[in-house]
Coordinates of C-alpha atoms and ligand atoms in Angstrom, one line a residue:
Chain A
M1 CA 0.1 0.1 0.0
K2 CA 1.1 3.4 -0.6
Q3 CA 1.1 6.1 1.7
Q4 CA -1.4 8.6 1.5
P5 CA 0.0 11.8 1.6
Q6 CA -1.2 14.6 3.8
G7 CA -3.9 16.8 2.6
T8 CA -5.1 14.5 -0.1
K9 CA -8.6 14.9 -1.2
S10 CA -11.0 12.0 -2.0
T11 CA -14.5 12.0 -3.6
P12 CA -16.7 8.8 -4.6
N13 CA -16.6 7.7 -8.0
R14 CA -19.2 8.7 -10.1
F15 CA -20.5 7.1 -13.3
N16 CA -19.4 9.5 -16.0
H17 CA -22.6 8.8 -18.4
H18 CA -21.8 11.7 -20.4
G19 CA -18.5 10.4 -21.4
V20 CA -19.6 6.8 -22.4
W21 CA -22.7 8.4 -24.2
A22 CA -20.1 10.6 -26.2
I23 CA -18.0 7.6 -27.2
Y24 CA -21.2 5.5 -27.9
R25 CA -22.6 8.3 -30.2
F26 CA -19.2 8.9 -32.0
E27 CA -18.9 5.1 -33.0
L28 CA -22.6 5.2 -34.0
E29 CA -22.0 8.3 -36.1
R30 CA -18.9 6.8 -37.6
A31 CA -21.1 4.0 -39.0
R32 CA -23.9 6.1 -39.9
R33 CA -21.6 8.1 -42.4
T34 CA -20.9 4.8 -44.2
L35 CA -24.4 3.4 -43.7
L36 CA -24.8 2.6 -47.3
Q37 CA -21.7 0.6 -47.4
S38 CA -22.1 -1.3 -43.8
L39 CA -25.6 -2.4 -44.9
I40 CA -25.4 -3.2 -48.7
T41 CA -22.4 -5.6 -48.3
P42 CA -23.7 -7.8 -45.7
V43 CA -27.2 -7.8 -47.6
M44 CA -25.5 -8.3 -51.0
T45 CA -23.5 -11.0 -49.3
T46 CA -26.3 -12.8 -47.7
S47 CA -28.4 -12.7 -51.1
L48 CA -25.3 -14.6 -52.6
Y49 CA -25.2 -17.0 -50.0
F50 CA -28.9 -18.0 -50.3
V51 CA -28.4 -18.1 -54.4
V52 CA -25.3 -20.2 -54.1
F53 CA -26.1 -22.6 -51.2
G54 CA -29.9 -22.2 -51.0
A55 CA -30.8 -22.5 -54.5
A56 CA -28.0 -24.1 -56.0
I57 CA -27.1 -26.7 -53.4
G58 CA -30.3 -26.5 -51.5
S59 CA -32.2 -28.1 -54.4
R60 CA -30.1 -31.2 -54.1
M61 CA -30.1 -31.3 -50.7
N62 CA -33.7 -30.8 -49.5
E63 CA -34.1 -30.7 -45.6
V64 CA -31.6 -30.8 -42.9
D65 CA -33.1 -31.8 -39.3
G66 CA -36.6 -31.9 -41.1
I67 CA -36.1 -28.0 -41.9
P68 CA -35.8 -26.7 -45.7
Y69 CA -32.1 -26.4 -46.4
G70 CA -32.4 -22.6 -47.3
A71 CA -34.1 -21.9 -43.8
F72 CA -31.6 -23.9 -41.9
I73 CA -28.6 -22.0 -42.8
V74 CA -30.4 -18.6 -42.1
P75 CA -29.1 -18.6 -38.2
G76 CA -25.8 -19.9 -39.5
L77 CA -25.4 -16.8 -42.1
I78 CA -26.6 -14.3 -39.2
M79 CA -24.1 -15.8 -36.8
L80 CA -21.2 -15.5 -39.7
S81 CA -22.1 -11.8 -40.0
L82 CA -22.3 -11.2 -36.5
F83 CA -19.0 -12.5 -35.8
T84 CA -17.0 -10.5 -38.1
E85 CA -18.9 -7.4 -38.0
S86 CA -18.7 -7.2 -34.3
L87 CA -14.6 -8.2 -34.4
M88 CA -14.2 -5.6 -37.2
N89 CA -16.0 -2.8 -35.8
A90 CA -15.0 -3.0 -32.2
S91 CA -11.3 -3.8 -33.1
F92 CA -11.2 -0.7 -35.6
G93 CA -12.8 1.3 -33.1
I94 CA -10.3 1.2 -30.4
H95 CA -7.3 0.4 -33.0
F96 CA -7.9 3.6 -34.9
P97 CA -7.4 6.1 -32.1
K98 CA -4.5 4.3 -31.2
F99 CA -3.1 4.6 -34.7
T100 CA -3.9 8.2 -35.1
G101 CA -3.0 9.3 -31.6
T102 CA -6.4 10.6 -30.7
I103 CA -6.6 8.0 -27.8
Y104 CA -4.7 10.5 -25.9
E105 CA -8.1 12.0 -25.0
V106 CA -9.7 9.3 -23.7
L107 CA -6.8 8.4 -21.8
S108 CA -6.5 11.9 -20.2
A109 CA -10.5 12.0 -19.7
P110 CA -12.1 11.4 -16.1
I111 CA -13.5 8.2 -17.5
S112 CA -12.8 4.6 -16.0
A113 CA -11.6 1.5 -17.8
F114 CA -14.9 -0.2 -17.4
E115 CA -16.7 3.0 -19.0
I116 CA -14.4 3.1 -21.8
A117 CA -15.0 -0.7 -22.5
L118 CA -18.9 -0.2 -22.3
A119 CA -18.8 2.7 -24.8
Y120 CA -16.8 0.9 -27.5
V121 CA -18.0 -2.5 -27.0
G122 CA -21.7 -1.5 -26.3
A123 CA -21.5 0.8 -29.9
A124 CA -19.9 -2.4 -31.5
A125 CA -22.5 -4.5 -30.2
T126 CA -25.4 -2.3 -31.3
K127 CA -24.3 -2.2 -34.6
S128 CA -24.2 -5.8 -35.0
V129 CA -27.4 -6.7 -33.6
I130 CA -29.0 -4.3 -36.1
L131 CA -27.0 -5.9 -38.7
G132 CA -28.2 -9.3 -37.8
L133 CA -31.7 -8.2 -37.8
V134 CA -31.1 -6.6 -41.3
I135 CA -30.0 -9.9 -42.6
L136 CA -32.7 -11.9 -40.6
A137 CA -35.1 -9.4 -42.5
T138 CA -33.5 -10.1 -46.0
S139 CA -33.4 -14.0 -45.8
T140 CA -37.4 -13.7 -45.2
L141 CA -37.2 -12.4 -48.8
F142 CA -35.9 -15.7 -49.9
V143 CA -36.9 -18.4 -47.4
P144 CA -39.6 -19.2 -45.0
V145 CA -38.3 -18.2 -41.6
S146 CA -39.8 -19.2 -38.3
I147 CA -38.7 -18.2 -34.7
L148 CA -40.0 -20.6 -32.1
H149 CA -38.2 -18.9 -29.4
P150 CA -37.9 -15.2 -30.0
V151 CA -36.6 -14.4 -26.3
W152 CA -33.8 -16.8 -26.6
M153 CA -33.2 -15.9 -30.1
A154 CA -32.7 -12.2 -29.0
T155 CA -30.4 -13.4 -26.0
F156 CA -28.3 -15.1 -28.2
L157 CA -28.1 -12.4 -30.6
I158 CA -27.3 -9.8 -27.8
L159 CA -24.8 -12.1 -26.1
T160 CA -22.9 -13.3 -28.9
A161 CA -22.7 -9.6 -30.4
T162 CA -21.4 -8.5 -26.8
T163 CA -19.0 -11.5 -26.5
F164 CA -17.5 -11.0 -30.2
S165 CA -17.3 -7.0 -29.7
L166 CA -15.4 -7.7 -26.5
F167 CA -13.1 -10.1 -28.5
G168 CA -12.6 -7.3 -31.0
F169 CA -11.9 -4.6 -28.6
I170 CA -9.1 -7.0 -27.1
I171 CA -7.6 -7.6 -30.8
G172 CA -7.8 -3.6 -31.6
I173 CA -5.8 -3.3 -28.5
W174 CA -3.5 -5.9 -29.2
A175 CA -2.9 -5.4 -32.8
K176 CA 0.1 -3.4 -33.7
D177 CA -0.8 -2.5 -37.1
F178 CA -3.5 -3.1 -39.7
E179 CA -2.5 -6.2 -40.6
Q180 CA -2.6 -7.8 -37.4
L181 CA -6.1 -6.7 -36.9
Q182 CA -7.4 -8.8 -39.6
L183 CA -5.5 -11.8 -38.8
I184 CA -7.4 -13.2 -36.1
P185 CA -10.7 -12.9 -37.8
M186 CA -9.2 -14.1 -41.0
L187 CA -7.3 -16.8 -39.5
I188 CA -9.2 -18.3 -36.5
V189 CA -12.9 -16.9 -36.5
T190 CA -13.8 -17.4 -40.4
P191 CA -12.6 -21.1 -40.3
L192 CA -14.0 -21.9 -37.0
T193 CA -17.3 -20.8 -38.2
F194 CA -17.4 -22.6 -41.7
L195 CA -16.4 -25.5 -39.5
G196 CA -18.8 -24.9 -37.0
G197 CA -22.0 -25.8 -38.6
A198 CA -23.1 -22.6 -40.3
F199 CA -24.1 -24.4 -43.4
Y200 CA -24.5 -28.0 -42.1
S201 CA -25.5 -29.9 -39.0
I202 CA -22.7 -31.3 -37.2
N203 CA -24.8 -34.8 -37.3
M204 CA -24.2 -34.8 -40.5
L205 CA -20.3 -35.4 -40.0
P206 CA -18.7 -38.7 -39.6
E207 CA -18.1 -39.6 -35.8
A208 CA -14.7 -38.9 -35.4
W209 CA -15.2 -35.6 -37.0
R210 CA -17.7 -34.9 -35.2
S211 CA -16.1 -35.3 -31.8
I212 CA -13.5 -32.7 -32.7
T213 CA -15.8 -30.4 -34.1
L214 CA -17.3 -30.3 -30.2
F215 CA -14.1 -28.6 -29.5
N216 CA -14.7 -25.7 -31.7
P217 CA -16.7 -23.0 -29.3
V218 CA -18.5 -21.5 -32.4
V219 CA -20.5 -25.0 -32.8
Y220 CA -22.4 -24.1 -29.8
L221 CA -23.1 -20.6 -30.5
I222 CA -24.6 -21.2 -33.8
S223 CA -26.6 -24.6 -32.5
G224 CA -28.1 -22.6 -29.8
F225 CA -29.2 -19.8 -32.1
R226 CA -30.4 -22.4 -34.4
W227 CA -32.3 -24.1 -31.7
S228 CA -34.1 -20.6 -30.8
F229 CA -35.4 -20.6 -34.3
Y230 CA -36.6 -24.0 -35.2
G231 CA -36.0 -26.1 -31.9
V232 CA -33.6 -28.6 -33.4
S233 CA -30.1 -28.1 -32.1
D234 CA -26.7 -30.0 -32.3
V235 CA -26.1 -29.7 -28.6
G236 CA -28.4 -28.6 -26.0
H237 CA -29.3 -25.1 -25.7
S238 CA -28.5 -24.8 -22.0
I239 CA -24.8 -26.0 -22.9
S240 CA -24.7 -23.5 -25.7
L241 CA -26.1 -20.7 -23.4
A242 CA -23.3 -22.0 -20.9
M243 CA -20.9 -21.8 -23.6
T244 CA -21.5 -18.3 -24.8
L245 CA -21.5 -16.8 -21.1
A246 CA -18.2 -18.8 -20.7
F247 CA -16.8 -17.1 -23.8
L248 CA -18.0 -13.7 -22.7
L249 CA -16.5 -13.7 -19.0
I250 CA -13.1 -14.9 -20.4
C251 CA -13.2 -11.9 -22.9
V252 CA -14.3 -9.5 -19.7
G253 CA -11.5 -11.0 -17.7
I254 CA -8.9 -10.3 -20.3
V255 CA -10.3 -6.8 -20.9
W256 CA -10.1 -6.3 -17.1
W257 CA -6.7 -7.3 -17.0
I258 CA -5.6 -5.1 -20.1
F259 CA -7.0 -2.1 -18.1
K260 CA -5.4 -2.8 -14.7
T261 CA -1.9 -3.3 -16.5
G262 CA -2.1 -0.4 -19.2
Y263 CA -1.2 -3.1 -21.7
R264 CA -0.6 -1.3 -25.0
L265 CA -2.5 1.6 -24.1
K266 CA -0.1 3.5 -21.7
H267 CA 3.6 3.6 -21.9
Chain B
M1 CA 0.1 31.3 -3.5
P2 CA -1.6 27.9 -3.3
S3 CA 0.0 25.0 -5.1
V4 CA -2.3 23.5 -7.8
I5 CA -0.4 20.7 -8.8
S6 CA 2.5 19.1 -6.3
I7 CA 4.9 16.7 -7.8
S8 CA 7.1 14.6 -5.5
N9 CA 9.8 12.2 -6.4
L10 CA 8.3 11.6 -9.8
S11 CA 10.4 9.2 -11.8
K12 CA 9.8 7.3 -15.0
T13 CA 11.6 4.5 -16.7
Y14 CA 10.2 3.6 -19.9
A15 CA 10.1 -0.3 -20.9
S16 CA 12.9 0.6 -23.4
G17 CA 14.9 1.1 -20.3
V18 CA 15.2 5.0 -20.9
Q19 CA 15.1 7.0 -17.6
A20 CA 12.9 9.8 -18.8
L21 CA 12.3 11.6 -15.4
K22 CA 14.6 11.2 -12.2
R23 CA 12.8 12.1 -8.9
V24 CA 11.5 15.3 -10.1
D25 CA 9.9 17.7 -7.2
L26 CA 7.9 20.4 -8.4
E27 CA 5.2 22.8 -7.1
I28 CA 2.8 24.5 -9.6
Y29 CA 1.2 27.4 -8.3
Q30 CA -2.6 28.4 -8.9
G31 CA -2.9 31.0 -11.6
E32 CA 0.4 31.1 -12.8
I33 CA 1.9 30.6 -16.1
L34 CA 5.1 28.2 -15.9
A35 CA 7.4 27.6 -18.9
L36 CA 9.3 24.3 -19.0
L37 CA 12.5 24.7 -20.8
G38 CA 14.7 21.8 -21.9
P39 CA 16.1 20.5 -25.2
N40 CA 14.5 17.5 -27.2
G41 CA 14.4 14.4 -25.1
A42 CA 14.7 16.1 -21.7
G43 CA 11.6 14.5 -20.4
K44 CA 9.1 17.5 -20.8
T45 CA 6.4 15.6 -22.7
T46 CA 6.8 12.2 -20.3
L47 CA 6.4 15.0 -17.3
I48 CA 2.9 16.3 -18.7
G49 CA 2.0 12.7 -19.9
I50 CA 1.9 11.6 -16.2
I51 CA 0.3 14.3 -14.9
C52 CA -2.5 13.9 -17.5
G53 CA -3.0 10.1 -17.2
I54 CA -1.2 9.1 -20.3
V55 CA 2.0 7.7 -18.9
T56 CA 2.2 5.6 -15.9
P57 CA 4.8 7.0 -13.5
S58 CA 7.3 4.4 -12.2
T59 CA 7.7 5.9 -8.8
G60 CA 6.3 9.3 -7.1
I61 CA 3.3 11.0 -6.4
V62 CA 1.3 13.9 -8.0
L63 CA -1.7 15.6 -6.4
T64 CA -3.7 17.9 -8.6
D65 CA -5.5 20.5 -6.5
G66 CA -5.4 17.9 -3.7
Y67 CA -6.2 14.8 -5.5
D68 CA -4.1 11.7 -6.1
I69 CA -3.8 11.4 -9.9
V70 CA -4.1 7.6 -9.7
R71 CA -6.4 7.1 -7.0
D72 CA -8.6 10.0 -7.4
Y73 CA -8.2 10.3 -11.3
R74 CA -11.5 11.5 -11.9
M75 CA -11.6 14.7 -9.8
A76 CA -7.8 15.1 -10.6
R77 CA -8.2 14.8 -14.4
S78 CA -11.4 16.7 -14.7
K79 CA -9.7 19.7 -13.8
I80 CA -6.8 19.6 -16.7
G81 CA -7.0 20.6 -20.3
L82 CA -4.4 18.9 -22.6
V83 CA -3.0 20.2 -25.9
P84 CA -0.4 17.6 -26.7
Q85 CA 2.7 18.0 -28.8
E86 CA 1.7 16.3 -31.7
L87 CA -1.2 16.9 -33.9
A88 CA -4.0 14.1 -33.7
T89 CA -7.2 14.8 -34.9
D90 CA -10.2 12.8 -36.2
M91 CA -10.7 12.9 -39.8
F92 CA -14.5 12.8 -41.1
E93 CA -15.9 14.5 -37.8
T94 CA -17.3 18.3 -37.9
V95 CA -15.3 20.7 -36.0
W96 CA -18.5 21.2 -33.8
D97 CA -19.1 17.5 -32.9
T98 CA -15.4 17.0 -32.0
V99 CA -15.4 19.8 -29.7
N100 CA -18.9 18.8 -28.2
F101 CA -17.4 15.1 -28.2
S102 CA -14.4 16.4 -25.9
R103 CA -16.8 18.2 -23.3
G104 CA -19.1 15.2 -22.9
L105 CA -15.8 12.8 -22.6
F106 CA -14.7 14.6 -19.5
G107 CA -18.1 14.1 -18.0
L108 CA -19.9 17.5 -18.6
A109 CA -23.6 18.2 -19.7
P110 CA -23.8 19.9 -23.1
N111 CA -23.4 23.7 -23.0
H112 CA -23.4 25.0 -26.6
A113 CA -23.3 28.7 -25.6
Y114 CA -19.8 28.0 -23.8
I115 CA -18.6 25.7 -27.0
E116 CA -19.4 28.7 -29.3
S117 CA -17.3 31.3 -27.3
V118 CA -14.3 28.8 -27.1
L119 CA -14.8 28.6 -31.1
Q120 CA -15.2 32.4 -31.4
Q121 CA -12.2 33.0 -29.6
L122 CA -10.1 30.8 -31.3
S123 CA -11.6 31.9 -34.9
L124 CA -12.9 28.6 -35.4
W125 CA -16.6 29.2 -35.3
D126 CA -16.8 30.0 -39.0
K127 CA -15.9 26.7 -39.7
R128 CA -17.6 24.7 -37.1
K129 CA -19.6 22.8 -39.9
Q130 CA -16.4 21.6 -41.9
E131 CA -15.0 18.1 -41.6
I132 CA -11.6 18.1 -39.6
M133 CA -9.7 16.7 -42.6
A134 CA -10.3 19.9 -44.4
L135 CA -8.8 22.3 -42.1
S136 CA -5.4 23.4 -42.6
G137 CA -2.6 22.4 -40.0
G138 CA -2.8 25.9 -38.2
M139 CA -6.5 25.4 -37.8
K140 CA -6.2 21.9 -36.5
R141 CA -3.7 23.2 -33.6
R142 CA -6.4 25.8 -32.9
L143 CA -9.1 23.0 -32.7
M144 CA -6.6 21.1 -30.4
I145 CA -6.9 23.9 -28.2
A146 CA -10.5 24.1 -28.7
K147 CA -10.9 20.6 -27.5
A148 CA -8.8 20.9 -24.3
L149 CA -11.0 24.1 -23.4
A150 CA -14.3 22.4 -23.9
H151 CA -14.5 21.1 -20.4
E152 CA -13.5 24.5 -18.9
P153 CA -10.4 23.2 -17.1
E154 CA -8.9 25.1 -14.3
I155 CA -5.3 23.9 -15.6
L156 CA -4.1 23.8 -19.0
F157 CA -1.3 22.2 -20.4
L158 CA 0.6 23.3 -23.7
D159 CA 3.3 21.1 -25.1
E160 CA 5.2 22.9 -27.5
P161 CA 2.4 25.0 -28.7
T162 CA 4.1 27.1 -31.1
A163 CA 6.8 24.7 -32.6
G164 CA 6.1 25.0 -36.4
V165 CA 3.2 27.4 -35.9
D166 CA 2.9 30.7 -38.1
V167 CA 3.1 34.3 -36.7
E168 CA -0.5 34.9 -36.7
L169 CA -1.4 31.9 -35.0
R170 CA 1.3 32.3 -32.3
R171 CA 0.2 35.9 -31.7
D172 CA -3.3 34.3 -31.2
M173 CA -2.1 31.9 -29.1
W174 CA -0.5 34.1 -26.6
H175 CA -3.4 36.2 -26.4
M176 CA -5.6 33.6 -25.6
V177 CA -3.3 32.2 -23.1
R178 CA -3.1 35.9 -21.3
T179 CA -6.9 35.9 -21.6
L180 CA -7.1 32.7 -19.8
R181 CA -4.6 33.7 -17.1
E182 CA -6.6 36.7 -16.4
Q183 CA -9.7 34.5 -15.8
G184 CA -7.8 32.2 -13.3
T185 CA -6.4 29.5 -15.3
T186 CA -3.1 28.1 -14.3
I187 CA -0.9 27.5 -17.5
I188 CA 1.9 25.3 -17.9
L189 CA 3.7 25.1 -21.6
T190 CA 6.8 23.6 -23.2
T191 CA 8.6 25.5 -25.4
H192 CA 12.4 25.4 -26.9
Y193 CA 12.1 29.4 -27.6
I194 CA 13.6 31.4 -24.6
E195 CA 11.9 34.4 -25.8
E196 CA 8.8 33.1 -25.4
A197 CA 9.4 31.7 -22.0
E198 CA 10.5 35.3 -21.1
E199 CA 7.6 37.0 -22.5
M200 CA 4.9 34.9 -21.4
A201 CA 5.9 32.9 -18.2
D202 CA 5.9 33.7 -14.2
R203 CA 8.2 31.2 -13.6
I204 CA 10.6 29.2 -15.6
G205 CA 11.8 25.5 -15.2
V206 CA 14.5 24.1 -16.7
I207 CA 14.9 20.3 -17.3
R208 CA 17.8 18.5 -18.6
K209 CA 18.2 14.8 -18.8
G210 CA 15.2 14.0 -16.8
E211 CA 16.2 16.3 -14.0
M212 CA 14.6 19.5 -12.9
I213 CA 17.5 21.5 -12.7
L214 CA 16.2 25.0 -11.9
V215 CA 12.8 26.4 -11.2
E216 CA 12.8 30.0 -10.6
D217 CA 10.7 33.4 -10.9
K218 CA 11.3 34.7 -14.2
T219 CA 12.1 38.2 -12.5
S220 CA 14.6 37.1 -10.6
L221 CA 16.0 34.6 -13.3
M222 CA 16.2 37.7 -15.6
K223 CA 18.1 39.8 -12.9
Q224 CA 20.8 37.2 -12.9
L225 CA 20.6 37.0 -16.6
G226 CA 20.6 40.7 -17.1
K227 CA 23.9 41.4 -15.3
K228 CA 26.4 43.1 -17.9
Q229 CA 30.0 43.6 -17.0
L230 CA 32.2 46.5 -17.7
S231 CA 35.8 45.5 -17.9
L232 CA 38.3 48.1 -18.0
H233 CA 42.1 47.4 -18.4
L234 CA 44.2 49.6 -16.4
Q235 CA 47.6 51.3 -17.3
Q236 CA 49.0 50.8 -13.9
P237 CA 47.7 47.6 -12.0
M238 CA 46.2 48.2 -8.6
A239 CA 46.7 46.4 -5.5
E240 CA 43.3 47.2 -4.1
I241 CA 40.2 49.0 -4.6
P242 CA 40.5 52.9 -3.7
E243 CA 37.9 53.9 -1.1
A244 CA 36.9 56.9 -3.2
L245 CA 35.4 54.0 -5.8
A246 CA 33.6 52.0 -3.1
Q247 CA 30.2 52.7 -4.2
W248 CA 30.4 50.8 -7.6
Q249 CA 31.5 47.8 -5.6
L250 CA 34.2 47.1 -8.1
S251 CA 36.2 43.8 -8.4
L252 CA 40.0 43.4 -9.7
D253 CA 41.1 40.6 -12.0
G254 CA 44.0 39.8 -14.2
E255 CA 46.3 40.3 -11.1
G256 CA 45.1 43.7 -10.7
H257 CA 45.0 44.8 -14.6
D258 CA 41.5 44.7 -15.2
L259 CA 38.7 46.5 -12.9
L260 CA 35.3 45.1 -13.2
Y261 CA 31.9 46.8 -12.9
T262 CA 29.1 44.5 -12.7
F263 CA 25.8 46.3 -13.1
D264 CA 22.1 45.6 -14.1
M265 CA 21.3 46.4 -17.6
H266 CA 17.7 47.0 -16.6
D267 CA 18.4 49.9 -14.1
E268 CA 21.8 51.2 -15.3
H269 CA 21.2 55.0 -15.6
K270 CA 24.4 56.7 -15.0
G271 CA 26.7 54.4 -13.0
I272 CA 29.1 53.8 -16.2
S273 CA 29.5 57.9 -16.8
S274 CA 29.8 58.8 -13.0
L275 CA 32.3 55.9 -12.5
L276 CA 34.6 56.9 -15.4
K277 CA 34.3 60.6 -14.3
R278 CA 35.3 59.7 -10.9
M279 CA 38.3 57.7 -12.3
S280 CA 39.5 60.4 -14.2
E281 CA 39.3 62.9 -11.2
L282 CA 41.3 60.2 -9.6
S283 CA 43.6 60.0 -12.7
I284 CA 43.1 56.3 -13.1
N285 CA 43.6 55.8 -16.7
F286 CA 42.5 52.6 -18.7
T287 CA 43.9 51.5 -22.2
D288 CA 41.0 49.4 -23.1
L289 CA 37.4 48.8 -22.3
N290 CA 34.7 46.3 -23.1
T291 CA 31.3 44.9 -22.0
S292 CA 29.8 41.5 -21.8
Q293 CA 26.5 40.3 -21.1
S294 CA 25.1 36.7 -20.5
S295 CA 22.0 36.4 -22.6
L296 CA 19.0 34.0 -21.5
E297 CA 20.2 32.0 -24.1
E298 CA 24.0 31.5 -22.5
I299 CA 22.7 31.0 -19.4
F300 CA 20.0 28.4 -20.6
V301 CA 22.9 26.5 -22.8
E302 CA 25.3 26.6 -19.7
L303 CA 22.5 25.2 -17.6
V304 CA 21.7 22.3 -20.0
N305 CA 25.1 21.6 -20.5
G306 CA 25.8 21.2 -16.9
Q307 CA 28.6 23.8 -16.8
Q308 CA 26.8 26.1 -14.1
Ligands
ADP401 N1 6.8 5.8 -25.0 C1 8.4 5.9 -25.0 N2 9.0 4.7 -25.0 C2 10.3 4.6 -25.0 N3 10.9 5.8 -24.6 C3 10.4 7.1 -24.7 C4 8.9 7.2 -24.9 N4 8.8 8.4 -25.0 C5 9.6 9.1 -24.9 N5 10.9 8.4 -24.5 C6 12.2 8.7 -24.3 O1 12.1 9.4 -23.0 C7 12.9 10.6 -23.2 C8 12.1 11.9 -22.8 O2 11.3 12.0 -23.8 P1 10.2 13.3 -24.1 O3 9.6 13.3 -22.6 O4 9.4 13.2 -25.2 O5 11.0 14.5 -23.9 P2 10.8 16.0 -24.5 O6 9.4 16.1 -24.4 O7 11.5 16.8 -23.6 O8 11.5 16.0 -25.6 C9 13.4 10.4 -24.3 O9 15.1 10.0 -24.0 C10 12.7 9.7 -25.3 O10 13.5 8.9 -26.1
MG402 MG1 8.2 16.9 -26.1

């Protein structure tokens, strides 16, 4: 413990809601400026997936788990976008100020680490959730989609967006340049998503491969999300929820550690 | 005068092993303008960075208005505005948005009238709807000052505010600094320009290699620096100074060949002429004379070279 010098004043911590709101708005404003681009790209990509997977492949492969193939891939597609958009938004949001040097202002402001993370991650998650809903709406134009458990659906959507935004926030702080910023999403997340049953049920895999797949955390996220739509899942939805929460907690822990040590933020 | 920032035993060693600050002690008084002078790499930016929360200190304590900058960072930081050395701004935001952002970031409710007055003062009002990237370098610098003032700080740090800045902006900047000071803001600035420190500051601190080697009132520093010396080379060496010349407080040098008269150039009125007149009355002749003066520049160079 440090000796407290004489005459030191002290006040209770007061939540800096103006500060959180300022960063949150700044981040959403950034998305609004590129609204067209940030919505057209995913909508187009989704449409292409439906054309390729839904129409071309789906016509040969009618049903998975009793669900028309086109409808079966909707939750996986939303998750895929949710992962990449959350990662990109959150990592860019914190990395760019580091890159331009404007981070000095946030660091010198009377705002806590928790509040900074809340603002950046909250903004990135908000954008991802909106995007997920846009993709959902787009997909209803192509295939009949039903949502059996809307509350669970919203829960998985928000939890996943938050978790991956936290993950992105960590990457944004860790990355030394823009190349590293792209590295983890490209090398890890996209492969894990494709192998994680976004476009098929892992029950369709050979037994050995299926067991390996169960080590892929993304399997649980997609499975739980799909269950909230159609009531069918590769693994139980409570296990999915538990895995999502565990992943979330790990990210929260890492962020807490980063701020506690000032890792790559302060010299 | 009450101390508004109190620094004790502050050291900083970067991860690279560079020791940027060595046991610095410094009191900054309320309402003063303190100039930190020092060559590149002396540790000025590091010192400011620690006080503002951007750099973590290795050892030492800083109190801002009595609040510990680590433990009570919210109170400490809310009082401080920082204009960093490097230009770092957003690009696509408007001037208006970014200055209001700064105010919010520091925890204050919006106050458009106040932000307008800041922008007016810095001649940025007409540009409030422009995107930042459309501003010139000088305008960006003004913008960074506006951002630093957005939360009505009691203490303002200006890290090399006039480096690479045109004459007009420099003049405006000094005008602004004076106005702020009249309103009671404490101002700490770093500079390479001695004339600037001389013109603006109440006190001057000199940093060399991470050490605060001198902190002194400008006027008393200028007194020391304003000394001039008249040296008279005598025809006949003197053993001691005659009683008749006592009032000039002379000294002897060069084995009695040189008579030295030290005076303050700021209030030298008739010392030299009366001295010379008196000497001719006493028939003390000299063959040569010269005057020398130590400028602030010279003293500064001596100080930073450690040849005091
Ligand atoms: N982030 C950093 N990492 C390592 N060394 C640094 C860093 N910032 C500054 N230094 C070193 O610390 C010393 C003081 O630098 P600085 O505080 O910027 O001096 P000044 O502002 O007086 O020019 C220099 O030797 C500089 O190279
Ligand atoms: Mg510097």
